[in-house]
mmCIF file of C-alpha atoms in Angstrom:
data_model
loop_
_atom_site.group_PDB
_atom_site.id
_atom_site.type_symbol
_atom_site.label_atom_id
_atom_site.label_comp_id
_atom_site.label_asym_id
_atom_site.label_seq_id
_atom_site.Cartn_x
_atom_site.Cartn_y
_atom_site.Cartn_z
ATOM 1 C CA UNK A 29 -24.040 0.267 3.720
ATOM 2 C CA UNK A 30 -20.250 0.023 3.289
ATOM 3 C CA UNK A 31 -17.800 -1.108 5.931
ATOM 4 C CA UNK A 32 -14.682 0.779 6.955
ATOM 5 C CA UNK A 33 -11.353 -0.967 6.459
ATOM 6 C CA UNK A 34 -7.977 -0.008 7.891
ATOM 7 C CA UNK A 35 -4.577 -1.493 8.633
ATOM 8 C CA UNK A 36 -3.925 0.454 11.841
ATOM 9 C CA UNK A 37 -5.288 3.382 13.796
ATOM 10 C CA UNK A 38 -4.253 5.639 16.675
ATOM 11 C CA UNK A 39 -4.568 2.756 19.168
ATOM 12 C CA UNK A 40 -2.452 0.173 17.324
ATOM 13 C CA UNK A 41 1.204 -0.303 16.499
ATOM 14 C CA UNK A 42 1.966 1.018 13.020
ATOM 15 C CA UNK A 43 2.137 -1.433 10.099
ATOM 16 C CA UNK A 44 5.894 -1.191 9.467
ATOM 17 C CA UNK A 45 6.585 -1.729 13.179
ATOM 18 C CA UNK A 46 4.225 -4.721 13.286
ATOM 19 C CA UNK A 47 6.087 -6.112 10.275
ATOM 20 C CA UNK A 48 9.499 -5.542 11.916
ATOM 21 C CA UNK A 49 10.667 -3.104 9.245
ATOM 22 C CA UNK A 50 9.491 -5.171 6.258
ATOM 23 C CA UNK A 51 8.661 -2.340 3.837
ATOM 24 C CA UNK A 52 7.881 -4.775 0.999
ATOM 25 C CA UNK A 53 5.311 -6.387 3.268
ATOM 26 C CA UNK A 54 3.916 -2.958 4.113
ATOM 27 C CA UNK A 55 3.611 -2.241 0.377
ATOM 28 C CA UNK A 56 1.572 -5.429 -0.077
ATOM 29 C CA UNK A 57 -0.572 -4.501 2.940
ATOM 30 C CA UNK A 58 -1.313 -1.068 1.434
ATOM 31 C CA UNK A 59 -2.197 -2.808 -1.850
ATOM 32 C CA UNK A 60 -4.680 -5.027 -0.036
ATOM 33 C CA UNK A 61 -6.250 -2.112 1.821
ATOM 34 C CA UNK A 62 -6.705 -0.028 -1.321
ATOM 35 C CA UNK A 63 -7.958 -2.785 -3.643
ATOM 36 C CA UNK A 64 -10.290 -4.808 -1.402
ATOM 37 C CA UNK A 65 -13.967 -3.906 -0.859
ATOM 38 C CA UNK A 66 -14.940 -1.352 1.767
ATOM 39 C CA UNK A 67 -14.088 2.268 2.492
ATOM 40 C CA UNK A 68 -10.354 2.367 3.268
ATOM 41 C CA UNK A 69 -8.978 4.605 6.003
ATOM 42 C CA UNK A 70 -5.267 5.442 6.067
ATOM 43 C CA UNK A 71 -3.928 6.495 9.475
ATOM 44 C CA UNK A 72 -1.651 9.505 9.031
ATOM 45 C CA UNK A 73 1.934 8.533 8.283
ATOM 46 C CA UNK A 74 1.089 5.040 7.020
ATOM 47 C CA UNK A 75 1.330 6.400 3.456
ATOM 48 C CA UNK A 76 5.062 7.034 4.001
ATOM 49 C CA UNK A 77 5.768 3.994 6.171
ATOM 50 C CA UNK A 78 6.145 5.744 9.522
ATOM 51 C CA UNK A 79 7.013 3.461 12.421
ATOM 52 C CA UNK A 80 5.745 3.464 15.987
ATOM 53 C CA UNK A 81 4.900 1.052 18.760
ATOM 54 C CA UNK A 82 2.981 1.501 21.991
ATOM 55 C CA UNK A 83 2.835 3.312 24.329
ATOM 56 C CA UNK A 84 0.297 5.447 22.470
ATOM 57 C CA UNK A 85 2.527 8.535 22.390
ATOM 58 C CA UNK A 86 5.013 6.694 20.168
ATOM 59 C CA UNK A 87 2.358 5.871 17.572
ATOM 60 C CA UNK A 88 1.196 9.504 17.520
ATOM 61 C CA UNK A 89 4.465 11.292 16.749
ATOM 62 C CA UNK A 90 4.376 14.343 14.436
ATOM 63 C CA UNK A 91 3.720 13.796 10.749
ATOM 64 C CA UNK A 92 6.957 13.823 8.781
ATOM 65 C CA UNK A 93 6.328 16.442 6.091
ATOM 66 C CA UNK A 94 9.955 17.327 5.330
ATOM 67 C CA UNK A 95 13.523 16.996 6.618
ATOM 68 C CA UNK A 96 13.536 20.210 8.670
ATOM 69 C CA UNK A 97 14.179 20.309 12.423
ATOM 70 C CA UNK A 98 10.546 19.629 13.354
ATOM 71 C CA UNK A 99 9.744 17.672 10.185
ATOM 72 C CA UNK A 100 7.559 20.456 8.764
ATOM 73 C CA UNK A 101 4.951 19.675 11.423
ATOM 74 C CA UNK A 102 5.573 22.834 13.403
ATOM 75 C CA UNK A 103 7.831 25.877 13.603
ATOM 76 C CA UNK A 104 8.394 25.198 17.313
ATOM 77 C CA UNK A 105 9.167 22.020 19.257
ATOM 78 C CA UNK A 106 6.043 19.808 19.224
ATOM 79 C CA UNK A 107 4.878 18.034 22.378
ATOM 80 C CA UNK A 108 6.454 14.810 21.073
ATOM 81 C CA UNK A 109 9.830 14.670 19.335
ATOM 82 C CA UNK A 110 9.920 13.865 15.626
ATOM 83 C CA UNK A 111 11.251 10.475 14.612
ATOM 84 C CA UNK A 112 14.919 10.252 13.632
ATOM 85 C CA UNK A 113 14.058 8.809 10.207
ATOM 86 C CA UNK A 114 12.144 11.989 9.263
ATOM 87 C CA UNK A 115 15.387 13.161 7.641
ATOM 88 C CA UNK A 116 14.845 10.656 4.794
ATOM 89 C CA UNK A 117 11.311 9.297 5.359
ATOM 90 C CA UNK A 118 9.160 12.327 4.700
ATOM 91 C CA UNK A 119 6.503 13.521 2.258
ATOM 92 C CA UNK A 120 8.665 16.152 0.525
ATOM 93 C CA UNK A 121 11.452 13.718 -0.389
ATOM 94 C CA UNK A 122 9.189 10.767 -1.185
ATOM 95 C CA UNK A 123 6.950 12.867 -3.455
ATOM 96 C CA UNK A 124 9.953 13.358 -5.769
ATOM 97 C CA UNK A 125 10.772 9.640 -5.973
ATOM 98 C CA UNK A 126 8.738 7.698 -8.589
ATOM 99 C CA UNK A 127 9.395 4.419 -6.728
ATOM 100 C CA UNK A 128 8.720 5.590 -3.169
ATOM 101 C CA UNK A 129 6.193 4.158 -0.755
ATOM 102 C CA UNK A 130 4.213 7.423 -0.941
ATOM 103 C CA UNK A 131 4.156 7.370 -4.750
ATOM 104 C CA UNK A 132 2.826 3.808 -4.697
ATOM 105 C CA UNK A 133 0.070 4.682 -2.213
ATOM 106 C CA UNK A 134 -0.922 7.751 -4.232
ATOM 107 C CA UNK A 135 -1.085 5.652 -7.417
ATOM 108 C CA UNK A 136 -3.213 3.033 -5.671
ATOM 109 C CA UNK A 137 -5.607 5.719 -4.438
ATOM 110 C CA UNK A 138 -5.789 7.180 -7.947
ATOM 111 C CA UNK A 139 -6.472 3.735 -9.459
ATOM 112 C CA UNK A 140 -9.176 3.075 -6.882
ATOM 113 C CA UNK A 141 -10.898 6.393 -7.578
ATOM 114 C CA UNK A 142 -10.760 5.899 -11.364
ATOM 115 C CA UNK A 143 -11.839 2.260 -11.382
ATOM 116 C CA UNK A 144 -15.475 1.346 -10.683
ATOM 117 C CA UNK A 145 -14.297 -2.251 -10.177
ATOM 118 C CA UNK A 146 -11.954 -1.201 -7.360
ATOM 119 C CA UNK A 147 -14.212 1.230 -5.554
ATOM 120 C CA UNK A 148 -17.591 -0.447 -6.065
ATOM 121 C CA UNK A 149 -17.002 -3.830 -7.676
ATOM 122 C CA UNK A 150 -17.686 -7.373 -6.586
ATOM 123 C CA UNK A 151 -14.898 -9.495 -5.114
ATOM 124 C CA UNK A 152 -13.973 -12.919 -6.512
ATOM 125 C CA UNK A 153 -11.132 -14.950 -4.983
ATOM 126 C CA UNK A 154 -8.923 -16.948 -7.335
ATOM 127 C CA UNK A 155 -8.280 -20.419 -5.992
ATOM 128 C CA UNK A 156 -5.871 -21.581 -8.689
ATOM 129 C CA UNK A 157 -2.860 -19.640 -7.449
ATOM 130 C CA UNK A 158 0.501 -21.046 -6.382
ATOM 131 C CA UNK A 159 1.221 -21.515 -2.677
ATOM 132 C CA UNK A 160 2.025 -18.191 -1.052
ATOM 133 C CA UNK A 161 0.140 -16.111 -3.631
ATOM 134 C CA UNK A 162 -3.156 -14.409 -2.808
ATOM 135 C CA UNK A 163 -5.115 -13.238 -5.850
ATOM 136 C CA UNK A 164 -8.591 -11.909 -6.534
ATOM 137 C CA UNK A 165 -10.618 -10.147 -9.175
ATOM 138 C CA UNK A 166 -12.711 -7.037 -8.605
ATOM 139 C CA UNK A 167 -15.427 -6.646 -11.226
ATOM 140 C CA UNK A 168 -18.001 -4.011 -12.064
ATOM 141 C CA UNK A 169 -19.935 -4.092 -15.330
ATOM 142 C CA UNK A 170 -17.455 -5.050 -18.043
ATOM 143 C CA UNK A 171 -14.404 -3.904 -16.041
ATOM 144 C CA UNK A 172 -12.271 -6.536 -14.322
ATOM 145 C CA UNK A 173 -9.178 -5.869 -12.228
ATOM 146 C CA UNK A 174 -6.874 -8.645 -11.026
ATOM 147 C CA UNK A 175 -4.808 -8.166 -7.874
ATOM 148 C CA UNK A 176 -2.089 -10.736 -7.156
ATOM 149 C CA UNK A 177 0.260 -10.634 -4.174
ATOM 150 C CA UNK A 178 3.287 -12.870 -3.694
ATOM 151 C CA UNK A 179 3.849 -13.356 0.045
ATOM 152 C CA UNK A 180 7.006 -15.404 -0.433
ATOM 153 C CA UNK A 181 10.664 -14.682 -1.032
ATOM 154 C CA UNK A 182 10.539 -16.807 -4.201
ATOM 155 C CA UNK A 183 9.427 -16.030 -7.751
ATOM 156 C CA UNK A 184 6.006 -17.483 -8.576
ATOM 157 C CA UNK A 185 4.233 -18.143 -11.867
ATOM 158 C CA UNK A 186 0.463 -18.049 -12.098
ATOM 159 C CA UNK A 187 -2.008 -18.455 -14.920
ATOM 160 C CA UNK A 188 -3.735 -15.300 -16.113
ATOM 161 C CA UNK A 189 -7.469 -15.580 -16.769
ATOM 162 C CA UNK A 190 -7.054 -13.168 -19.705
ATOM 163 C CA UNK A 191 -4.551 -10.782 -21.271
ATOM 164 C CA UNK A 192 -4.381 -7.347 -19.723
ATOM 165 C CA UNK A 193 -2.434 -4.272 -18.730
ATOM 166 C CA UNK A 194 -0.182 -4.130 -15.693
ATOM 167 C CA UNK A 195 -1.273 -0.896 -14.007
ATOM 168 C CA UNK A 196 0.988 -1.018 -10.960
ATOM 169 C CA UNK A 197 3.394 -3.251 -9.131
ATOM 170 C CA UNK A 198 4.540 -2.810 -5.550
ATOM 171 C CA UNK A 199 8.207 -2.501 -6.584
ATOM 172 C CA UNK A 200 7.134 0.446 -8.785
ATOM 173 C CA UNK A 201 9.395 -0.583 -11.639
ATOM 174 C CA UNK A 202 7.228 -2.035 -14.397
ATOM 175 C CA UNK A 203 3.893 -1.625 -16.148
ATOM 176 C CA UNK A 204 2.367 -2.236 -19.574
ATOM 177 C CA UNK A 205 0.685 -4.866 -21.715
ATOM 178 C CA UNK A 206 0.633 -8.512 -20.647
ATOM 179 C CA UNK A 207 0.159 -11.188 -23.251
ATOM 180 C CA UNK A 208 0.283 -14.916 -22.972
ATOM 181 C CA UNK A 209 -1.305 -17.033 -20.328
ATOM 182 C CA UNK A 210 1.091 -16.554 -17.418
ATOM 183 C CA UNK A 211 2.156 -13.893 -14.963
ATOM 184 C CA UNK A 212 5.597 -13.907 -13.395
ATOM 185 C CA UNK A 213 5.505 -12.557 -9.853
ATOM 186 C CA UNK A 214 8.872 -11.681 -8.378
ATOM 187 C CA UNK A 215 9.639 -12.309 -4.698
ATOM 188 C CA UNK A 216 7.468 -10.139 -2.400
ATOM 189 C CA UNK A 217 5.768 -8.462 -5.381
ATOM 190 C CA UNK A 218 2.169 -7.400 -5.744
ATOM 191 C CA UNK A 219 0.486 -6.367 -8.997
ATOM 192 C CA UNK A 220 -2.728 -4.683 -10.143
ATOM 193 C CA UNK A 221 -3.810 -5.677 -13.648
ATOM 194 C CA UNK A 222 -6.672 -4.424 -15.806
ATOM 195 C CA UNK A 223 -7.966 -7.509 -17.614
ATOM 196 C CA UNK A 224 -9.040 -7.362 -21.260
#
């Protein structure tokens, strides 16, 4: 009785390629996928921001596990060459970086698994947000989680429905208690907040 959600699959251009290299946009897209209702599916490599555009072979290149010759995918030359960016865009290096794309996706998955509101809650859109900001609340029982995404290159201020705790932001550089009635969203930032 649940629907499957995804950003891309093996027949579509990868998210970062669709967004012309906009990794901040890809971070917001991953935040949407992992906080909206449904059962999210992550096509391999999207959790590290792999690129690829059709033809199909170029969206099915080997997974970039590490910076070795064949990206940790194989000990011998795979049927498709590894991408040049596998030297720096790979699981092994990104797993060590607390602000990496991979770290953010792993944290979002962890939050989703731990939060009944995120994995089974109702969805409520907020219609009192500034232009360019998409925000919604996921609620289950007494738990409420606010997700707010700034799709502009400008800072935005929005009213908070309650105080809360900033669990994650897409820049991966702040978290903690939020008091007062406003939330400052930086350019291209997304946040996940547990409301009091």
